[in-house]
Short mmCIF file of C-alpha atoms in Angstrom, two decimals:
data_model
loop_
_atom_site.label_atom_id
_atom_site.label_comp_id
_atom_site.label_asym_id
_atom_site.label_seq_id
_atom_site.Cartn_x
_atom_site.Cartn_y
_atom_site.Cartn_z
CA MET A 23 26.62 -14.77 -83.25
CA CYS A 24 27.85 -13.13 -80.15
CA LEU A 25 31.44 -13.82 -81.08
CA ALA A 26 33.74 -10.88 -79.98
CA VAL A 27 37.32 -10.68 -80.63
CA PRO A 28 40.06 -8.95 -78.62
CA GLY A 29 42.24 -6.53 -80.29
CA ARG A 30 44.81 -3.71 -79.58
CA VAL A 31 43.97 -0.29 -80.43
CA ILE A 32 46.86 1.42 -82.65
CA SER A 33 45.37 4.83 -83.19
CA ILE A 34 42.14 6.71 -82.94
CA GLU A 35 40.43 9.08 -85.62
CA GLY A 36 37.62 11.33 -85.85
CA ASP A 37 35.98 13.94 -83.26
CA ASP A 38 32.39 13.00 -83.85
CA PRO A 39 31.66 10.49 -80.89
CA LEU A 40 29.24 8.29 -82.98
CA THR A 41 31.58 7.69 -85.57
CA ARG A 42 35.06 7.77 -83.90
CA GLN A 43 37.18 4.90 -85.54
CA GLY A 44 40.11 3.02 -84.18
CA ARG A 45 42.64 1.23 -85.93
CA VAL A 46 42.84 -2.03 -84.29
CA ASP A 47 45.16 -4.97 -84.50
CA PHE A 48 44.12 -8.26 -84.41
CA GLY A 49 47.25 -10.42 -84.08
CA GLY A 50 48.58 -8.85 -87.12
CA VAL A 51 45.39 -8.24 -89.08
CA ILE A 52 44.46 -4.27 -88.87
CA LYS A 53 40.70 -3.31 -89.08
CA SER A 54 38.70 -0.17 -88.73
CA VAL A 55 36.54 -0.24 -85.60
CA ASN A 56 33.72 2.10 -84.46
CA LEU A 57 34.65 3.32 -80.90
CA ALA A 58 31.20 4.91 -80.02
CA TYR A 59 30.41 2.83 -77.17
CA VAL A 60 33.88 2.91 -75.59
CA PRO A 61 34.63 6.57 -75.24
CA GLU A 62 37.12 6.16 -72.54
CA VAL A 63 39.51 3.98 -74.85
CA LYS A 64 43.17 5.09 -75.35
CA PRO A 65 45.68 4.10 -77.87
CA GLU A 66 47.36 0.61 -76.55
CA ASP A 67 44.11 -0.43 -74.91
CA TYR A 68 42.66 -3.76 -75.82
CA ILE A 69 38.98 -3.81 -76.55
CA LEU A 70 36.65 -6.71 -77.72
CA VAL A 71 34.95 -6.03 -81.00
CA HIS A 72 31.65 -7.40 -82.24
CA VAL A 73 30.19 -6.88 -85.80
CA GLY A 74 32.42 -3.56 -86.12
CA PHE A 75 31.85 -2.03 -82.92
CA ALA A 76 34.16 -1.97 -79.84
CA ILE A 77 31.64 -3.29 -76.94
CA THR A 78 34.09 -3.17 -73.96
CA VAL A 79 37.89 -2.00 -72.97
CA LEU A 80 39.45 -5.12 -71.42
CA ASP A 81 40.99 -4.52 -67.75
CA PRO A 82 44.36 -6.12 -67.68
CA ARG A 83 44.48 -6.24 -63.95
CA GLU A 84 41.18 -8.43 -64.09
CA ALA A 85 42.43 -10.41 -66.80
CA GLU A 86 45.19 -12.04 -64.29
CA ARG A 87 42.27 -13.33 -62.05
CA VAL A 88 41.69 -16.58 -63.80
CA PHE A 89 45.09 -17.49 -62.86
CA GLU A 90 45.43 -16.17 -59.22
CA TYR A 91 41.87 -17.88 -58.65
CA LEU A 92 43.22 -21.39 -59.93
CA GLU A 93 46.49 -20.62 -57.53
CA THR A 94 44.20 -20.03 -54.68
CA LEU A 95 42.49 -23.65 -55.27
CA GLN A 96 45.68 -25.27 -55.56
CA GLN A 97 47.18 -24.31 -52.10
CA MET B 30 47.07 -13.32 -79.88
CA LYS B 31 46.98 -11.56 -76.40
CA TYR B 32 43.87 -12.08 -74.54
CA ARG B 33 43.24 -15.63 -76.15
CA ASP B 34 46.30 -17.69 -76.30
CA GLU B 35 46.92 -17.21 -72.32
CA TYR B 36 43.59 -18.81 -71.79
CA ARG B 37 44.25 -22.01 -73.56
CA THR B 38 47.11 -23.47 -71.66
CA ALA B 39 46.64 -27.13 -70.85
CA ASP B 40 48.26 -27.08 -67.44
CA ALA B 41 45.78 -24.36 -66.34
CA ALA B 42 43.06 -26.25 -67.92
CA ARG B 43 44.06 -29.42 -66.11
CA GLY B 44 44.48 -27.45 -62.83
CA TYR B 45 40.77 -26.48 -63.13
CA ALA B 46 39.49 -29.96 -64.06
CA ASN B 47 41.06 -31.49 -61.03
CA ALA B 48 39.83 -28.66 -58.74
CA ILE B 49 36.42 -29.62 -60.06
CA ALA B 50 36.63 -33.21 -59.55
CA ARG B 51 38.01 -32.57 -55.96
CA ILE B 52 34.66 -30.73 -54.97
CA THR B 53 32.18 -32.67 -57.03
CA THR B 54 30.20 -35.24 -54.68
CA ARG B 55 26.98 -35.81 -56.66
CA PRO B 56 25.35 -35.26 -60.16
CA TRP B 57 24.69 -31.69 -61.24
CA THR B 58 23.57 -30.21 -64.46
CA LEU B 59 24.68 -27.20 -65.81
CA MET B 60 23.45 -25.21 -68.94
CA GLU B 61 25.77 -22.84 -70.90
CA VAL B 62 23.31 -20.37 -72.51
CA CYS B 63 25.58 -19.20 -75.39
CA GLY B 64 26.07 -20.88 -78.68
CA GLY B 65 29.67 -19.53 -78.60
CA GLN B 66 30.30 -21.25 -75.62
CA THR B 67 28.81 -24.47 -76.76
CA ASN B 68 31.07 -24.39 -79.67
CA ALA B 69 34.28 -23.99 -77.53
CA ILE B 70 33.21 -26.85 -75.15
CA MET B 71 32.94 -29.03 -78.04
CA ARG B 72 36.01 -27.76 -79.93
CA PHE B 73 38.36 -27.91 -77.02
CA GLY B 74 36.68 -31.23 -75.54
CA ILE B 75 36.02 -29.21 -72.37
CA ASP B 76 33.04 -31.60 -71.30
CA GLN B 77 35.36 -34.47 -71.46
CA LEU B 78 37.71 -32.96 -68.75
CA LEU B 79 34.67 -32.89 -66.03
CA PRO B 80 33.97 -35.68 -63.78
CA LYS B 81 30.99 -38.00 -64.92
CA GLU B 82 28.74 -36.40 -62.43
CA ILE B 83 28.80 -33.20 -64.29
CA SER B 84 26.45 -32.94 -67.38
CA LEU B 85 26.78 -29.91 -69.59
CA ILE B 86 23.55 -29.33 -71.43
CA HIS B 87 23.30 -26.62 -74.09
CA GLY B 88 20.82 -23.78 -74.15
CA PRO B 89 18.93 -21.64 -76.60
CA GLY B 90 21.78 -19.09 -77.07
CA CYS B 91 22.14 -19.17 -80.82
CA PRO B 92 20.08 -16.28 -82.30
CA VAL B 93 20.05 -17.73 -85.73
CA CYS B 94 18.67 -20.94 -84.35
CA VAL B 95 15.75 -19.27 -82.38
CA THR B 96 14.56 -16.81 -85.27
CA PRO B 97 11.35 -18.13 -86.19
CA ILE B 98 10.52 -19.24 -89.78
CA ASP B 99 8.22 -16.43 -90.26
CA TYR B 100 10.98 -13.91 -90.31
CA ILE B 101 13.08 -15.85 -92.84
CA ASP B 102 10.15 -16.01 -95.01
CA LYS B 103 9.60 -12.24 -94.44
CA ALA B 104 13.22 -11.78 -95.25
CA LEU B 105 12.76 -13.77 -98.66
CA ASP B 106 9.60 -11.98 -99.40
CA ILE B 107 11.27 -8.68 -98.85
CA ALA B 108 14.38 -9.92 -100.83
CA GLY B 109 12.15 -10.74 -103.81
CA THR B 110 10.64 -7.24 -103.91
CA PRO B 111 11.96 -5.39 -107.16
CA GLY B 112 14.49 -2.74 -106.24
CA VAL B 113 15.33 -3.95 -102.95
CA ILE B 114 18.80 -4.89 -101.67
CA LEU B 115 18.75 -6.95 -98.56
CA CYS B 116 21.87 -7.20 -96.31
CA THR B 117 22.37 -10.05 -93.67
CA PHE B 118 24.98 -11.44 -91.29
CA GLY B 119 26.29 -14.53 -93.19
CA ASP B 120 24.77 -16.85 -90.73
CA MET B 121 21.24 -16.26 -91.85
CA LEU B 122 21.99 -17.26 -95.58
CA ARG B 123 21.21 -21.02 -95.23
CA VAL B 124 18.65 -21.13 -92.55
CA PRO B 125 15.60 -22.49 -94.05
CA GLY B 126 12.27 -20.83 -94.54
CA THR B 127 9.09 -22.44 -95.55
CA LYS B 128 10.22 -23.06 -99.04
CA SER B 129 13.45 -21.57 -99.65
CA ASP B 130 16.55 -19.80 -98.05
CA LEU B 131 18.13 -16.49 -98.86
CA ALA B 132 21.12 -18.38 -100.46
CA ALA B 133 18.67 -19.78 -102.94
CA ALA B 134 17.09 -16.48 -103.50
CA ARG B 135 20.30 -14.94 -104.02
CA ALA B 136 21.24 -17.49 -106.72
CA GLY B 137 17.70 -17.10 -108.10
CA GLY B 138 18.73 -13.32 -108.84
CA ALA B 139 17.70 -11.40 -105.81
CA ASP B 140 20.38 -8.83 -104.47
CA VAL B 141 21.20 -10.27 -101.01
CA ARG B 142 24.60 -9.06 -99.65
CA VAL B 143 26.34 -10.44 -96.76
CA VAL B 144 27.91 -7.99 -94.19
CA TYR B 145 29.99 -8.41 -91.43
CA SER B 146 28.76 -5.32 -89.69
CA PRO B 147 25.33 -3.39 -89.97
CA LEU B 148 27.29 -0.26 -90.69
CA GLU B 149 28.21 -1.76 -94.15
CA ALA B 150 24.37 -2.09 -94.87
CA LEU B 151 24.30 1.78 -94.10
CA ALA B 152 27.00 2.08 -96.63
CA VAL B 153 25.14 0.37 -99.41
CA ALA B 154 21.79 2.57 -98.56
CA ARG B 155 24.21 5.68 -99.08
CA ASP B 156 25.66 4.28 -102.32
CA HIS B 157 22.32 3.20 -103.77
CA PRO B 158 19.88 6.09 -103.16
CA GLY B 159 17.42 4.55 -105.87
CA ASN B 160 17.13 1.19 -103.95
CA GLU B 161 15.37 0.23 -100.74
CA VAL B 162 18.07 -1.38 -98.54
CA VAL B 163 16.87 -3.64 -95.59
CA PHE B 164 19.07 -4.99 -93.07
CA PHE B 165 18.28 -8.25 -91.35
CA ALA B 166 18.75 -7.27 -87.72
CA VAL B 167 19.21 -10.59 -85.89
CA GLY B 168 20.99 -11.20 -82.56
CA PHE B 169 20.90 -11.07 -78.70
CA GLU B 170 21.97 -7.92 -76.44
CA THR B 171 25.45 -8.21 -77.63
CA THR B 172 24.46 -7.15 -81.16
CA ALA B 173 21.57 -4.79 -80.39
CA PRO B 174 23.59 -1.88 -79.79
CA ALA B 175 25.27 -2.12 -83.05
CA ASN B 176 22.05 -2.54 -84.92
CA ALA B 177 20.55 0.60 -82.85
CA MET B 178 23.38 2.54 -83.72
CA THR B 179 22.94 1.87 -87.28
CA VAL B 180 19.33 3.00 -87.32
CA TYR B 181 20.43 6.23 -84.97
CA GLN B 182 22.97 7.20 -87.68
CA ALA B 183 20.50 6.57 -90.67
CA ASP B 184 18.08 8.65 -89.00
CA ARG B 185 20.75 11.38 -88.31
CA GLU B 186 21.89 11.29 -91.84
CA GLY B 187 18.28 11.58 -93.17
CA LEU B 188 18.64 8.20 -94.99
CA VAL B 189 15.19 7.34 -96.29
CA ASN B 190 16.07 4.15 -98.14
CA PHE B 191 17.19 2.04 -95.12
CA SER B 192 15.06 -0.06 -92.81
CA VAL B 193 15.50 -3.02 -90.52
CA LEU B 194 13.70 -6.31 -90.20
CA VAL B 195 14.42 -6.78 -86.53
CA SER B 196 14.29 -10.18 -84.83
CA GLN B 197 16.29 -9.37 -81.46
CA VAL B 198 16.07 -11.46 -78.42
CA LEU B 199 16.90 -11.06 -74.86
CA VAL B 200 18.40 -13.64 -72.79
CA PRO B 201 17.08 -13.24 -69.19
CA PRO B 202 13.51 -13.88 -70.24
CA ALA B 203 14.50 -17.32 -71.94
CA ILE B 204 16.22 -18.57 -68.87
CA CYS B 205 13.13 -17.75 -66.83
CA ALA B 206 11.19 -19.50 -69.32
CA LEU B 207 13.51 -22.63 -69.26
CA LEU B 208 13.31 -22.62 -65.26
CA ASP B 209 9.72 -22.45 -65.43
CA ARG B 210 9.23 -25.58 -67.79
CA PRO B 211 7.55 -28.57 -65.82
CA GLY B 212 10.60 -31.22 -65.47
CA ASN B 213 13.06 -28.49 -65.44
CA ARG B 214 16.50 -30.11 -64.47
CA ILE B 215 19.06 -27.11 -64.61
CA HIS B 216 20.93 -26.61 -61.49
CA GLY B 217 22.95 -23.76 -62.58
CA PHE B 218 23.80 -21.44 -65.45
CA LEU B 219 26.89 -20.26 -67.26
CA ALA B 220 25.62 -16.86 -68.50
CA ALA B 221 26.69 -15.51 -71.87
CA GLY B 222 29.96 -12.91 -71.22
CA HIS B 223 29.50 -10.95 -74.45
CA VAL B 224 25.75 -10.35 -73.72
CA CYS B 225 26.60 -9.24 -70.08
CA THR B 226 29.37 -6.69 -71.70
CA ILE B 227 26.26 -4.69 -72.80
CA THR B 228 23.66 -5.44 -70.02
CA GLY B 229 25.87 -6.35 -66.98
CA TYR B 230 24.61 -8.57 -64.63
CA ALA B 231 22.29 -6.94 -62.08
CA GLU B 232 19.32 -8.22 -63.88
CA TYR B 233 20.46 -11.74 -63.30
CA GLU B 234 20.53 -11.37 -59.49
CA PRO B 235 16.69 -11.49 -58.76
CA ILE B 236 16.66 -14.67 -61.10
CA ALA B 237 19.49 -16.41 -59.11
CA ARG B 238 17.50 -15.50 -55.71
CA GLN B 239 14.00 -16.66 -56.99
CA HIS B 240 14.74 -19.83 -58.74
CA ARG B 241 17.63 -20.62 -56.30
CA VAL B 242 20.23 -21.16 -59.07
CA PRO B 243 23.73 -20.11 -59.31
CA ILE B 244 24.50 -17.86 -62.43
CA VAL B 245 28.21 -17.42 -63.30
CA VAL B 246 28.87 -14.95 -66.12
CA THR B 247 31.48 -16.67 -68.19
CA GLY B 248 33.71 -15.92 -70.97
CA PHE B 249 34.63 -18.13 -74.22
CA GLU B 250 38.07 -19.55 -73.85
CA PRO B 251 38.59 -22.86 -72.17
CA LEU B 252 39.95 -21.55 -68.93
CA ASP B 253 36.89 -19.43 -68.61
CA ILE B 254 34.47 -22.09 -69.03
CA LEU B 255 36.42 -24.36 -66.67
CA GLU B 256 36.56 -21.50 -64.11
CA GLY B 257 32.71 -20.78 -64.61
CA VAL B 258 31.79 -24.34 -64.15
CA TYR B 259 34.12 -24.52 -61.00
CA ARG B 260 32.34 -21.64 -59.34
CA CYS B 261 28.93 -22.99 -60.39
CA ILE B 262 29.53 -26.30 -58.78
CA HIS B 263 31.33 -24.73 -55.83
CA GLN B 264 27.99 -22.80 -55.21
CA LEU B 265 25.91 -25.74 -55.81
CA GLU B 266 27.91 -27.95 -53.46
CA ARG B 267 27.42 -25.40 -50.64
CA GLY B 268 23.86 -24.86 -51.38
CA GLU B 269 24.61 -21.35 -52.59
CA SER B 270 22.69 -19.47 -55.33
CA ILE B 271 24.12 -15.99 -56.25
CA VAL B 272 25.49 -14.34 -59.46
CA GLU B 273 29.04 -14.49 -59.82
CA ASN B 274 31.38 -12.49 -62.60
CA GLN B 275 34.02 -14.86 -63.99
CA TYR B 276 34.59 -12.65 -66.82
CA SER B 277 35.69 -9.63 -64.96
CA ARG B 278 38.28 -8.54 -67.57
CA ALA B 279 35.22 -7.72 -69.91
CA VAL B 280 32.33 -7.27 -67.91
CA ARG B 281 31.11 -4.89 -65.20
CA ARG B 282 28.09 -5.21 -63.25
CA PRO B 283 26.35 -2.04 -64.79
CA GLY B 284 27.27 -3.22 -68.18
CA ASN B 285 28.03 -0.59 -70.99
CA GLN B 286 25.41 2.21 -70.24
CA LEU B 287 26.03 4.17 -73.41
CA ALA B 288 25.12 1.03 -75.40
CA GLN B 289 22.04 0.59 -73.41
CA GLN B 290 20.90 4.02 -74.04
CA VAL B 291 20.96 3.80 -77.61
CA MET B 292 19.44 0.60 -77.55
CA GLU B 293 16.56 1.70 -75.53
CA SER B 294 15.80 4.77 -77.81
CA VAL B 295 16.08 2.84 -80.72
CA PHE B 296 14.03 -0.37 -79.55
CA GLN B 297 11.41 -1.26 -77.30
CA ILE B 298 10.63 -4.40 -75.51
CA VAL B 299 8.12 -6.79 -77.18
CA PRO B 300 6.98 -10.47 -76.77
CA ARG B 301 8.90 -12.69 -79.17
CA HIS B 302 8.29 -16.15 -80.54
CA TRP B 303 11.33 -18.52 -80.07
CA ARG B 304 11.97 -21.32 -82.08
CA GLY B 305 11.37 -24.41 -80.00
CA MET B 306 10.07 -22.39 -76.95
CA GLY B 307 7.12 -20.52 -78.60
CA GLU B 308 5.91 -17.18 -77.38
CA ILE B 309 8.14 -15.61 -74.35
CA THR B 310 6.60 -12.13 -73.00
CA ALA B 311 8.95 -9.45 -73.21
CA SER B 312 11.65 -11.23 -74.72
CA GLY B 313 12.46 -9.47 -77.82
CA LEU B 314 13.38 -6.36 -79.10
CA GLY B 315 11.40 -4.40 -81.93
CA VAL B 316 11.72 -0.86 -83.25
CA SER B 317 10.14 1.91 -80.90
CA PRO B 318 7.67 4.28 -82.16
CA ALA B 319 10.29 7.01 -82.41
CA TYR B 320 12.06 5.39 -85.25
CA GLN B 321 9.06 3.39 -86.67
CA THR B 322 9.93 4.85 -90.17
CA PHE B 323 13.17 2.66 -90.05
CA ASP B 324 10.96 -0.52 -89.42
CA ALA B 325 10.92 -2.92 -92.42
CA GLU B 326 7.68 -4.32 -91.27
CA ALA B 327 5.96 -1.00 -91.56
CA ARG B 328 7.26 -0.75 -95.13
CA PHE B 329 6.81 -4.10 -96.48
CA GLY B 330 4.12 -5.42 -94.26
CA ALA B 331 4.11 -7.33 -90.77
CA VAL B 332 5.40 -10.62 -90.07
CA ILE B 333 2.70 -13.16 -89.96
CA SER B 334 3.25 -15.76 -87.24
CA GLN B 335 2.43 -19.40 -88.01
CA ASP B 336 2.86 -22.65 -86.07
CA GLU B 337 5.89 -24.76 -86.97
CA SER B 338 6.08 -28.28 -87.83
CA GLN B 339 9.54 -29.64 -87.28
CA GLY B 340 9.20 -32.71 -89.18
CA GLU B 341 11.73 -35.28 -87.98
CA CYS B 342 13.95 -32.37 -86.53
CA THR B 343 14.39 -32.32 -82.85
CA SER B 344 16.07 -29.05 -82.70
CA GLY B 345 13.15 -27.53 -80.54
CA ALA B 346 14.03 -30.03 -77.75
CA VAL B 347 17.67 -29.21 -78.53
CA LEU B 348 17.12 -25.53 -77.98
CA ARG B 349 15.49 -26.14 -74.73
CA GLY B 350 18.43 -28.25 -73.49
CA GLU B 351 15.94 -31.45 -73.20
CA THR B 352 17.97 -33.53 -75.74
CA ARG B 353 21.54 -33.68 -77.07
CA PRO B 354 22.20 -33.52 -80.75
CA ASP B 355 24.05 -37.07 -80.79
CA GLN B 356 20.68 -38.32 -79.35
CA CYS B 357 18.56 -37.51 -82.40
CA PRO B 358 18.28 -40.65 -84.55
CA ALA B 359 18.69 -38.52 -87.82
CA PHE B 360 21.86 -36.80 -86.33
CA GLY B 361 25.07 -37.51 -88.70
CA THR B 362 23.28 -39.62 -91.00
CA ARG B 363 19.92 -38.07 -92.39
CA CYS B 364 20.95 -34.76 -91.03
CA THR B 365 24.26 -33.11 -91.68
CA PRO B 366 25.70 -29.56 -92.14
CA GLU B 367 25.46 -30.32 -96.10
CA HIS B 368 21.95 -31.61 -95.80
CA PRO B 369 20.45 -30.11 -92.57
CA LEU B 370 17.21 -31.14 -91.44
CA GLY B 371 17.04 -28.09 -89.22
CA VAL B 372 18.47 -24.88 -88.17
CA THR B 373 20.69 -26.11 -85.28
CA MET B 374 22.52 -28.02 -87.74
CA VAL B 375 22.58 -25.06 -90.31
CA SER B 376 23.82 -22.32 -87.91
CA GLU B 377 27.60 -22.36 -87.39
CA GLU B 378 26.60 -21.71 -83.47
CA GLY B 379 24.08 -24.43 -83.63
CA ALA B 380 24.70 -27.30 -80.98
CA CYS B 381 24.20 -29.98 -83.84
CA ALA B 382 26.67 -28.33 -85.94
CA ALA B 383 29.17 -28.21 -83.13
CA TYR B 384 28.73 -32.04 -82.27
CA TYR B 385 28.97 -32.78 -85.94
CA ARG B 386 32.15 -30.71 -86.47
CA TYR B 387 34.14 -31.64 -83.21
CA ARG B 388 32.53 -35.12 -82.32
CA ARG B 389 30.55 -37.54 -84.45
CA GLN B 390 30.54 -40.46 -81.73
CA VAL B 391 27.74 -40.80 -79.30
CA ARG B 392 28.74 -40.29 -75.85
CA ARG B 393 27.23 -41.60 -72.44
CA PRO B 394 23.50 -41.00 -72.17
CA VAL B 395 22.10 -38.35 -70.13
CA GLU B 396 21.22 -39.61 -66.83
#
């Protein structure tokens, strides 16, 4: 129910902040996504999408932490 | 797929499993709140990578499972009203009401439509001005902003034939209710990462402090869950109890404030009945007074609460984390996804369905 899928924003359409749409690539499947809740999003950003809405922009720097933390544990 | 496949590597998973084994000195019981995490744990066999001292128990984090039977009955009642189109997420179709379910109502001629997004229900209302269109708005904080935005847009467009039947629930009050139960044996929590993308995690800090439980905001991939477990055990072994954010690529402490604003204007906090847990104060969302005209209960009559008898089904205890699915005498024999006795076997994210799908054999008993 709280499933959210990561996807890459290809392009952004619309001026109305409530109905701004992104074309989003989910590993080859392209879908239209509502971007109202991620006003800061830019093309090429990765977002998490839940029931047709982007809920957060993924942070590429923070995405590495899982591996960096593991390295500190293995030293 | 980027942001998914890299978190499924076996070497890193083994690295975390070894690190967990190195620091674990005694038995600990952790609860993952979210049904999506339960599903991942079963699917990837994450619990089997952990030392035998660690028990993962499964929480009430499946909105489909905790929706009381009264709401299913109300949805059936609405779907049976002439001229109504009922739109719902697919997960709700086979959830049993008192006498029937939405799939059977649809087979019997009711106009029940499955939507992927609440915005599709809004499009149905635009396309069918002569019908009443009702969206069955179920979910946790992850889904609430999408459902709220849909009502907000309906209001902005002046759509008079659209309303929502709301059975939205909130995670933190449920965690508190579990911790307050007599005989509670949960030492630490993996908090639901996607819920926290919306809410942030400041609200969890007083819970961790007052109940002295570590809470680790955790993602959904195998490495996320293993790191979440490591961080939780690390705190427990050191006698700490703070909130940590494992899922920092998606979650920030304040959450998504725009989503919170829309949620707070369209919805208000209300008491809610949870299947298996009874009524929990301030644990749900209902339509706020400003948007009352979009409340399906105002149009079609209020939901009437009733006592639920579970029959042979142990889903109440499963949702409270008091028993595991494979400890139920009916599991996999009298109760299967094809012939479910209860909702935790019906829902894709129910713990019983996850056990059935990925693991049929009985495992070691809970200590």
